XYZ file of C-alpha atoms in Angstrom:
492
model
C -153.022 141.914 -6.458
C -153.936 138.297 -6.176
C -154.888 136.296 -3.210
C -155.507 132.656 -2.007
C -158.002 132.221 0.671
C -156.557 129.498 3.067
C -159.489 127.945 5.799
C -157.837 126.378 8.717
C -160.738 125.223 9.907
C -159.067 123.454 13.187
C -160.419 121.487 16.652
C -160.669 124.501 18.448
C -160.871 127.514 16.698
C -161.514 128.688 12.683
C -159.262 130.316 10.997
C -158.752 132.223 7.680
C -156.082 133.534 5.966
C -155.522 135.616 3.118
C -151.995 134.598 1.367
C -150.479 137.065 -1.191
C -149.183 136.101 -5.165
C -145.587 135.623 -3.565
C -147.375 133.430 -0.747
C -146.996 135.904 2.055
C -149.374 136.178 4.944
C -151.180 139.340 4.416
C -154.635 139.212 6.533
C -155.820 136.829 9.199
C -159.349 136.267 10.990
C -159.561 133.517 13.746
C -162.339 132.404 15.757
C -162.772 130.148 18.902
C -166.556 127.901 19.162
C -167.645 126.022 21.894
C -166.309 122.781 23.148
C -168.822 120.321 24.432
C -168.069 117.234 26.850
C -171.730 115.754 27.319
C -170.130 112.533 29.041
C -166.498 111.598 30.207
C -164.909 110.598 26.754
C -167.008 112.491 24.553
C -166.398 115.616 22.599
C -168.194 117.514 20.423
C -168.366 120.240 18.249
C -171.939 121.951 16.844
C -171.182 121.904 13.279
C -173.699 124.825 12.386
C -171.130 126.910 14.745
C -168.814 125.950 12.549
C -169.861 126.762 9.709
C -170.825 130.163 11.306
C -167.120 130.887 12.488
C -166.073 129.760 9.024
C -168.437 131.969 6.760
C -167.312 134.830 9.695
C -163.823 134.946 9.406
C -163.507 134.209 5.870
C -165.317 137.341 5.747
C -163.791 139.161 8.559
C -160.282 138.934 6.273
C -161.289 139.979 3.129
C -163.060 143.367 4.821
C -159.488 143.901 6.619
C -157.430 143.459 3.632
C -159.944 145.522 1.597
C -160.453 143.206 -1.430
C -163.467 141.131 -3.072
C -163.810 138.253 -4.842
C -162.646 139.417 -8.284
C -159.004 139.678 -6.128
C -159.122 136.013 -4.576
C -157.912 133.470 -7.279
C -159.035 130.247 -4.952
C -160.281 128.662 -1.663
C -158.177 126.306 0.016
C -159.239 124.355 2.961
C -157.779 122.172 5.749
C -159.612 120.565 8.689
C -159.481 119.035 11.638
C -159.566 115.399 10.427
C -161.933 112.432 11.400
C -164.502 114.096 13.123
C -167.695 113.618 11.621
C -170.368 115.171 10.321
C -173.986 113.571 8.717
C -176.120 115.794 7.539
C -179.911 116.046 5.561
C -179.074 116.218 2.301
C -182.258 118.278 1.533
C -181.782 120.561 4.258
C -178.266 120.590 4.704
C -178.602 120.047 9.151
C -176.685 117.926 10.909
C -178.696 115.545 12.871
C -176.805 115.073 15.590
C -173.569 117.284 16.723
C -170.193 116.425 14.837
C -168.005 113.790 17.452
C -164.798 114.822 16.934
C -161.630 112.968 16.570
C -160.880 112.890 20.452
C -164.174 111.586 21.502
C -163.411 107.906 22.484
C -167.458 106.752 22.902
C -167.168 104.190 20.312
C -164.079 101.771 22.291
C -166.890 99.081 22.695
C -167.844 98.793 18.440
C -164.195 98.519 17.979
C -163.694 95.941 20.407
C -166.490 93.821 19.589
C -164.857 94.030 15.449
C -161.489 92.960 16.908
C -162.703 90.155 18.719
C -164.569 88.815 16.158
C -161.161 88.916 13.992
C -161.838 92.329 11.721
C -158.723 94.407 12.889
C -156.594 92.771 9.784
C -158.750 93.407 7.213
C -159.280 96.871 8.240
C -155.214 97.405 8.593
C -154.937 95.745 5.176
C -157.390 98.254 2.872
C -157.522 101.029 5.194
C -154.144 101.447 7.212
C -155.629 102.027 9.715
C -156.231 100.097 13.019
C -159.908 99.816 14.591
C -159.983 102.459 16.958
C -162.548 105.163 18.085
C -160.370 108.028 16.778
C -161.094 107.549 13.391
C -164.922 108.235 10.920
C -166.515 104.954 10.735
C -167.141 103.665 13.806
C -168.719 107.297 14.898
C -170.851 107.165 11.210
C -172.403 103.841 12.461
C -172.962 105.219 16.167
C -174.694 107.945 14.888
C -176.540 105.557 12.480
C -177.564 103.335 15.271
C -178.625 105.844 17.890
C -180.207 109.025 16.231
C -184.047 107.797 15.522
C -184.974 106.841 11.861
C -181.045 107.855 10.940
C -180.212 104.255 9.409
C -183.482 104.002 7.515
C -183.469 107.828 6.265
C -179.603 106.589 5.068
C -180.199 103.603 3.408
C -183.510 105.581 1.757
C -180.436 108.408 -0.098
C -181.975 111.032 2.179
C -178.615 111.716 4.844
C -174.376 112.584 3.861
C -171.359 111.754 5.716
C -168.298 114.011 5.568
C -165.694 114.941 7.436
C -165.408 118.631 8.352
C -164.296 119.855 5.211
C -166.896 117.715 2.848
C -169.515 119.667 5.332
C -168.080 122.791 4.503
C -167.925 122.526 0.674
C -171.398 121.486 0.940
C -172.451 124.542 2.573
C -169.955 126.728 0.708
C -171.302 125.378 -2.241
C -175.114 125.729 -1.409
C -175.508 122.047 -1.286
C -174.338 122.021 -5.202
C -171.034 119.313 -4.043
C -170.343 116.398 -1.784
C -167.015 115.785 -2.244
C -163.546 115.120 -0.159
C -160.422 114.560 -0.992
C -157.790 111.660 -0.791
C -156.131 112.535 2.498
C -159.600 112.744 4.213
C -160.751 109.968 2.909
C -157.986 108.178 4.077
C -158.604 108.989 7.799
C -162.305 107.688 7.566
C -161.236 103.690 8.345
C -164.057 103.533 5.355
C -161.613 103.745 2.193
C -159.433 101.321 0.397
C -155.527 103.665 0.351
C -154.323 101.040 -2.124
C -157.312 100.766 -4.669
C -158.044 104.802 -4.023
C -161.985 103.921 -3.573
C -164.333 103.092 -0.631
C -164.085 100.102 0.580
C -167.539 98.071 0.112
C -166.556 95.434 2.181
C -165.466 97.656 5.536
C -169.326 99.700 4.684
C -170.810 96.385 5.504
C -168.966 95.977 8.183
C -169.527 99.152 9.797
C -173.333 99.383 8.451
C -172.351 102.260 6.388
C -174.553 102.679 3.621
C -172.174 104.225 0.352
C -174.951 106.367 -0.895
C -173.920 109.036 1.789
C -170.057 109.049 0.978
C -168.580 111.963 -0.805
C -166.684 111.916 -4.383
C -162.918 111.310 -3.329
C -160.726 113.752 -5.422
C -157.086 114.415 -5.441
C -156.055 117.230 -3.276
C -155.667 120.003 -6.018
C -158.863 119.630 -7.925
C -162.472 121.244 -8.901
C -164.358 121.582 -5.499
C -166.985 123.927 -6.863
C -167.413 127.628 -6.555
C -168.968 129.819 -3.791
C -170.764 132.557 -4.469
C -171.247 133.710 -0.661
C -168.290 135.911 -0.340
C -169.975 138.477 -2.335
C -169.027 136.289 -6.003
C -167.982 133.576 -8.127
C -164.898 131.792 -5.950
C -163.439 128.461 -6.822
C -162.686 125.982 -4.081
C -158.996 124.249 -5.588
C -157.367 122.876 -2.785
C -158.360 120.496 -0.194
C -155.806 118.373 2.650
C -156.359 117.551 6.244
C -154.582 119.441 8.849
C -151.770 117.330 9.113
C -151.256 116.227 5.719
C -151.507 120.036 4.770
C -148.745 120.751 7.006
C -146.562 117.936 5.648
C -147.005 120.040 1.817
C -146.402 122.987 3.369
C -143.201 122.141 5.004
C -142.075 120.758 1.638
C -141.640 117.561 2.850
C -142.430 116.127 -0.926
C -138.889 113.389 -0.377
C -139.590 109.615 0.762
C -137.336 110.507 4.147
C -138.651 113.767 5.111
C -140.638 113.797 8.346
C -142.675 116.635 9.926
C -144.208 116.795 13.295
C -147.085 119.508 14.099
C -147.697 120.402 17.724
C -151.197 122.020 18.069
C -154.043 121.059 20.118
C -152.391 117.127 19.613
C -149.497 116.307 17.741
C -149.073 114.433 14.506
C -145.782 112.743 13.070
C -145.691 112.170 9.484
C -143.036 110.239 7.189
C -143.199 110.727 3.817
C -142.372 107.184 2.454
C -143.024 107.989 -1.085
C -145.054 105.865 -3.984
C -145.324 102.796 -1.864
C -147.377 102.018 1.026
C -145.018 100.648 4.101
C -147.012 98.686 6.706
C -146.100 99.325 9.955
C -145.362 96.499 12.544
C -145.039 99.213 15.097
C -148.474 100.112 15.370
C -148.293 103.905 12.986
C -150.549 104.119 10.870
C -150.087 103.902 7.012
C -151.729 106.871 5.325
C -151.947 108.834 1.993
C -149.252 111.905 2.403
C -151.065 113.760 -0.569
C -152.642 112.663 -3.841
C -151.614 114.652 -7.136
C -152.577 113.974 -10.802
C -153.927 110.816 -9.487
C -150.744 109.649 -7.920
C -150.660 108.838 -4.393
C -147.490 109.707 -1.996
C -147.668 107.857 1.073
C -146.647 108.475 4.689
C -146.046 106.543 8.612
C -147.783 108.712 10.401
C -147.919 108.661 14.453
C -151.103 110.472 15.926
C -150.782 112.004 19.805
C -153.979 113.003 21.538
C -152.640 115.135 24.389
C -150.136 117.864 23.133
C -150.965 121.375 23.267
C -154.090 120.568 25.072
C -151.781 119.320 28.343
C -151.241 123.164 28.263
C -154.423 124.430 27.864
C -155.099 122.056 31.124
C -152.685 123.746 33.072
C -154.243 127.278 32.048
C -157.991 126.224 31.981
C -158.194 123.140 34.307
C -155.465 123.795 36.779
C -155.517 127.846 36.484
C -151.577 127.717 37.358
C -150.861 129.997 33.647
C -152.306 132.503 32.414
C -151.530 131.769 28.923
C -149.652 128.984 26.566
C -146.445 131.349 26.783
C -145.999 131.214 30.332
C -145.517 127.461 30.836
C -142.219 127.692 28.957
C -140.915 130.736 31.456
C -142.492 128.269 34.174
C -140.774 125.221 33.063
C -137.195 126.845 32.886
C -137.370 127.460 36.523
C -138.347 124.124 37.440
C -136.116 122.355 40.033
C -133.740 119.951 38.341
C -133.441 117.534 40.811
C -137.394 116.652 40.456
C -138.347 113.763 38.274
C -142.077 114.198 37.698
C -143.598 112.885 34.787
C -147.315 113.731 33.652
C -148.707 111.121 31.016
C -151.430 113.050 29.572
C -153.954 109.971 28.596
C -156.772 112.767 29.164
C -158.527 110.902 25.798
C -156.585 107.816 25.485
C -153.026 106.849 24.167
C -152.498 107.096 20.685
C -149.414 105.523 18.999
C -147.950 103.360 18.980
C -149.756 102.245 22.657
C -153.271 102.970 21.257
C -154.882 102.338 24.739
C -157.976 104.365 24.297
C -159.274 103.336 27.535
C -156.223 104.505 29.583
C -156.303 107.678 31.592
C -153.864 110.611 32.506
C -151.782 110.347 35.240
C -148.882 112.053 37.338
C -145.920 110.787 38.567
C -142.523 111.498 40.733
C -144.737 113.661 42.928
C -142.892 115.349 45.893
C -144.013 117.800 49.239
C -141.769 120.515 47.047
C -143.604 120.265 43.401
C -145.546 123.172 42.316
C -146.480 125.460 39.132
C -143.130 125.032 37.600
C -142.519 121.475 37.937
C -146.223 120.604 36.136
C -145.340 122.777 33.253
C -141.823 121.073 33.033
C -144.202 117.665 32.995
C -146.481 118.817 30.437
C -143.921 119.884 28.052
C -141.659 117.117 28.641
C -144.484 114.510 28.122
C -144.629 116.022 24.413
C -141.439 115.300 23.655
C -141.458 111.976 24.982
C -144.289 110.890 23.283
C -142.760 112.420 19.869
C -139.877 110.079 21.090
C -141.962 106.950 20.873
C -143.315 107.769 17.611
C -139.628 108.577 16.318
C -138.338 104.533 17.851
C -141.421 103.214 15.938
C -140.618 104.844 12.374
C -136.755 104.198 12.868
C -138.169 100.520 13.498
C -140.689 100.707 10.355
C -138.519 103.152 7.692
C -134.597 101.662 9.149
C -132.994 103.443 11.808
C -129.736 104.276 9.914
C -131.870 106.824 8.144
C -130.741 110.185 8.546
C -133.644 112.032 9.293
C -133.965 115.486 10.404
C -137.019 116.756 11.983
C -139.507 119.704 10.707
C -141.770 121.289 13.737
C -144.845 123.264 13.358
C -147.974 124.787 15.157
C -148.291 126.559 18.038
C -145.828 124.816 20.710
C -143.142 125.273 17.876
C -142.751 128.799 18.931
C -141.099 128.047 22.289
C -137.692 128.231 22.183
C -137.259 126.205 25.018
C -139.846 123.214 24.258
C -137.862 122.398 20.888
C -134.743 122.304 22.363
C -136.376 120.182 24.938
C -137.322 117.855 21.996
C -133.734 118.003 20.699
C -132.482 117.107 23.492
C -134.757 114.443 24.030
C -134.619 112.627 20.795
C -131.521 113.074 20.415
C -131.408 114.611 17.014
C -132.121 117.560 15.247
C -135.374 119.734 14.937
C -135.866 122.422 12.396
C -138.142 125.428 12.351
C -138.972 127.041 9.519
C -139.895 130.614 9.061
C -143.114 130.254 8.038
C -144.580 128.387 11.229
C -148.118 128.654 9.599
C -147.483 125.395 7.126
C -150.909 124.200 7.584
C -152.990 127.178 6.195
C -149.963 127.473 3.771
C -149.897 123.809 2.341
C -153.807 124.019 1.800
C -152.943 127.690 0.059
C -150.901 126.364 -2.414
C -152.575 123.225 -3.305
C -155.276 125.947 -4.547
C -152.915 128.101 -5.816
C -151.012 125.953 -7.833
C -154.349 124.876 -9.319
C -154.857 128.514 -9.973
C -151.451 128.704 -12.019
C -150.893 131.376 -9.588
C -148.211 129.384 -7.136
C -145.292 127.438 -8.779
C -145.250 123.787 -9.213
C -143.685 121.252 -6.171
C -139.830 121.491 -6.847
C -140.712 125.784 -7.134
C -142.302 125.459 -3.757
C -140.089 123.386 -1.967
C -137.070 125.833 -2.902
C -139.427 128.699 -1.271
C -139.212 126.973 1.960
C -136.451 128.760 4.776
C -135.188 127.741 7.723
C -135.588 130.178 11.176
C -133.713 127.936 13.708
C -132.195 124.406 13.496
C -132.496 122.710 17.863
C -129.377 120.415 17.916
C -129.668 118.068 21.367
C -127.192 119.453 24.408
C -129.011 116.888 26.584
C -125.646 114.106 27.331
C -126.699 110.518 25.770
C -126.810 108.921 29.304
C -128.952 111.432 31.255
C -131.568 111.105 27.975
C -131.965 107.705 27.908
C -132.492 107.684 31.802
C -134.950 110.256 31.203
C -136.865 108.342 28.486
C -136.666 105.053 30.854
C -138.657 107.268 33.696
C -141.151 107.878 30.895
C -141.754 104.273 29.846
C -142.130 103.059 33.491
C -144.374 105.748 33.758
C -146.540 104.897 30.761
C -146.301 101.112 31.745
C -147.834 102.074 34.959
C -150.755 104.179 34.044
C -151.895 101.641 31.483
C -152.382 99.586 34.286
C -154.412 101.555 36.319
């Protein structure tokens, strides 16, 4: 038997997965690491953890399905994207902890490059807008504040990467700095129309190009790691969310995914041609084959899943994710209360990194229930706003039905919920793990072991289509709440 080895390595846990010849799940491994919050606004990971949960589990699922190396055809990985890594290239150490894509410490270098009239050059190459989410404002913190950092960068001696260049450097025993397209493009450092890094936007983020990685398309030649006991190739490389756009099949200009994990991530697959948003999404590369790039809208959320893990963790009203559904059914109808969960900053299409969360509708009566209706309501109404900003960008005749992922996809009740308040259809396919599964057969169609896109898409089934109940006028009045809501706690 043959097997792909999918890494999923993600912003709060590792996972791998072992993925049969007829792209079954047959083993998994997962692994939580530490979250670290050194000041309000930062986050960090330890990237050395990491890599130890990584190595661990990869491990971990070969012994439980009983195989070796001989048996696994190729590695694919997906990442957490954005959060940054820059490591000594002799030694291979990061020299300072990886800032992750939440951590918001950088708002001030962004706003000093908008107000001195950068923003539309960096929209124009990159696609991106200047904000602290994204690479290359937290290279150049890290450049600027870790002693000797700048000169032991400009002197060839440090990398940058983004999780997964880290990891093929380690997998590969410091043999291969490389990323791929889809990383790249999340950096704010790299040119999405020419398909190279971006001289000018180095200089202006004082990012010296010695420490970039090869860009390569996301099936290609990542090296070979010997350290699951022999000779594996690396083949496939996507971030998370751009993985989980290949793995729901979403290869038509039209088709849109959105993946509800720790945040959630919209993305529109817009084909050949960049579109430029004048909604404030971000243009991005979907996925880069044979040296063709697909294209994609994409609308980022901070706060999805991690609204839940707040009521579990920082509230203590669940004991687990599960509950807040069961919770949230029993909530009292005639309550309005609306949580806006700027815990990091609003994403799209407000991008108000400086705005904090906030609760609203408040009465003597609300309790347990009525939060976890707010949490999981504020999810949908955020995916609302990023669904009005592509109908405004892609046309809003377009008949576009929705494909839902992660781990919030698994309530019942939280994708009606998003039926109903979009007003259109959501699909769930069967095969809820799309992001491990996209990275799996990028490798394995490298391996000649998966079939080719059209083969793949026709492999993708359908567990339950959410059509909205929710009548048009009680929606809209819902979604005006919201916006009043949001309006208000940017002001605050």
């Amino acid at each position: 038997m043959t097997y792909i080895l999918a890494i999923d390595q993600g912003t709060t846990s590792t996972r791998a997965i072992l993925f049969d010849a007829d792209m079954r799940r047959a083993a998994t491994a997962q692994q939580e690491f530490t979250q670290h919050f050194p000041e309000p606004g930062w986050v960090e990971h330890d990237a050395d953890e990491i890599w130890a949960t990584t190595l661990k589990v990869c491990r971990d699922v070969m012994m439980a399905q009983g195989i070796g190396p001989e048996q696994v055809a190729g590695i694919g990985i997906t990442n957490q994207r954005e959060t940054t890594v820059v490591w000594d290239k002799a030694t291979g150490a990061p020299i300072h902890r990886a800032i992750v894509w939440q951590d918001r410490r950088t708002s001030a270098i962004c706003e000093r490059l908008r107000h001195a009239g950068c923003e539309d050059d960096f929209i124009a190459q990159t696609g991106l807008l200047l904000d602290p989410y994204f690479s290359g404002t937290k290279v150049k913190w890290i450049l600027d504040t870790v002693p000797d950092a700048r000169a032991r960068a400009e002197a060839g001696d440090l990398l940058f990467g983004t999780i997964d260049s880290f990891l093929i450097w380690r997998l590969t025993e410091g043999r291969v700095h490389a990323t791929d397209a889809t990383n790249a493009a999340r950096t704010l450092l790299f040119d999405i129309h020419e398909g190279v890094w971006s001289k000018e936007i180095c200089e202006l983020l004082d990012v010296p190009m010695n420490m970039l990685p090869e860009v390569c398309d996301c099936a290609a030649d990542f090296g070979t790691t010997t350290l699951l006991g022999g000779q594996i190739p690396i083949l496939g490389v996507a971030g998370d969310q751009q993985a989980a756009t290949i793995g729901q099949a979403c290869f038509k200009p039209g088709m849109m995914k959105s993946t509800y994990g720790t945040g959630c991530f919209a993305l529109l697959n817009t084909g050949t041609q960049p579109v430029a948003s004048q909604n404030r999404l971000l243009t991005t590369i979907a996925y880069q084959l044979d040296g063709q790039r697909t294209y994609a809208l994409e609308g980022s959320i901070f706060i999805a899943g991690a609204a839940v893990q707040w009521l579990r963790d920082g509230l203590g009203i669940i004991e687990n994710a599960a509950q807040s559904g069961e919770l949230a059914a029993k909530a009292d109808p005639a309550q309005n209360v609306i949580l806006v969960p700027a815990f990091t900053g609003l994403g799209a299409p407000y991008w108000k990194p400086d705005c904090r969360g906030a609760m609203f509708g408040l009465t003597r009566n609300s309790g347990p229930a009525e939060f976890c209706k707010a949490a999981l309501e504020s999810i949908a109404f955020q995916t609302r706003d990023l669904w009005e900003a592509m109908q405004g960008d892609w046309g809003a005749d377009a008949d576009v039905i929705l494909r839902v992922d992660g781990g919030m996809s698994a309530s019942d009740w939280a994708m009606q919920g998003l039926a109903d308040r979009l007003g259109a259809p959501v699909d769930r396919p069967v095969m809820q793990e799309t992001t491990a599964l996209g990275a799996a057969w990028l490798a394995g169609m490298r391996a000649g072991v998966y079939p080719d896109q059209a083969g793949f898409a026709e492999t993708w089934a359908l567990d339950a289509r959410f059509a909205p109940k929710m009548p048009e006028g009680n929606r809209e009045a819902a979604y005006r709440r919201w916006k009043t809501a949001v309006e208000a706690a940017m002001l605050v």
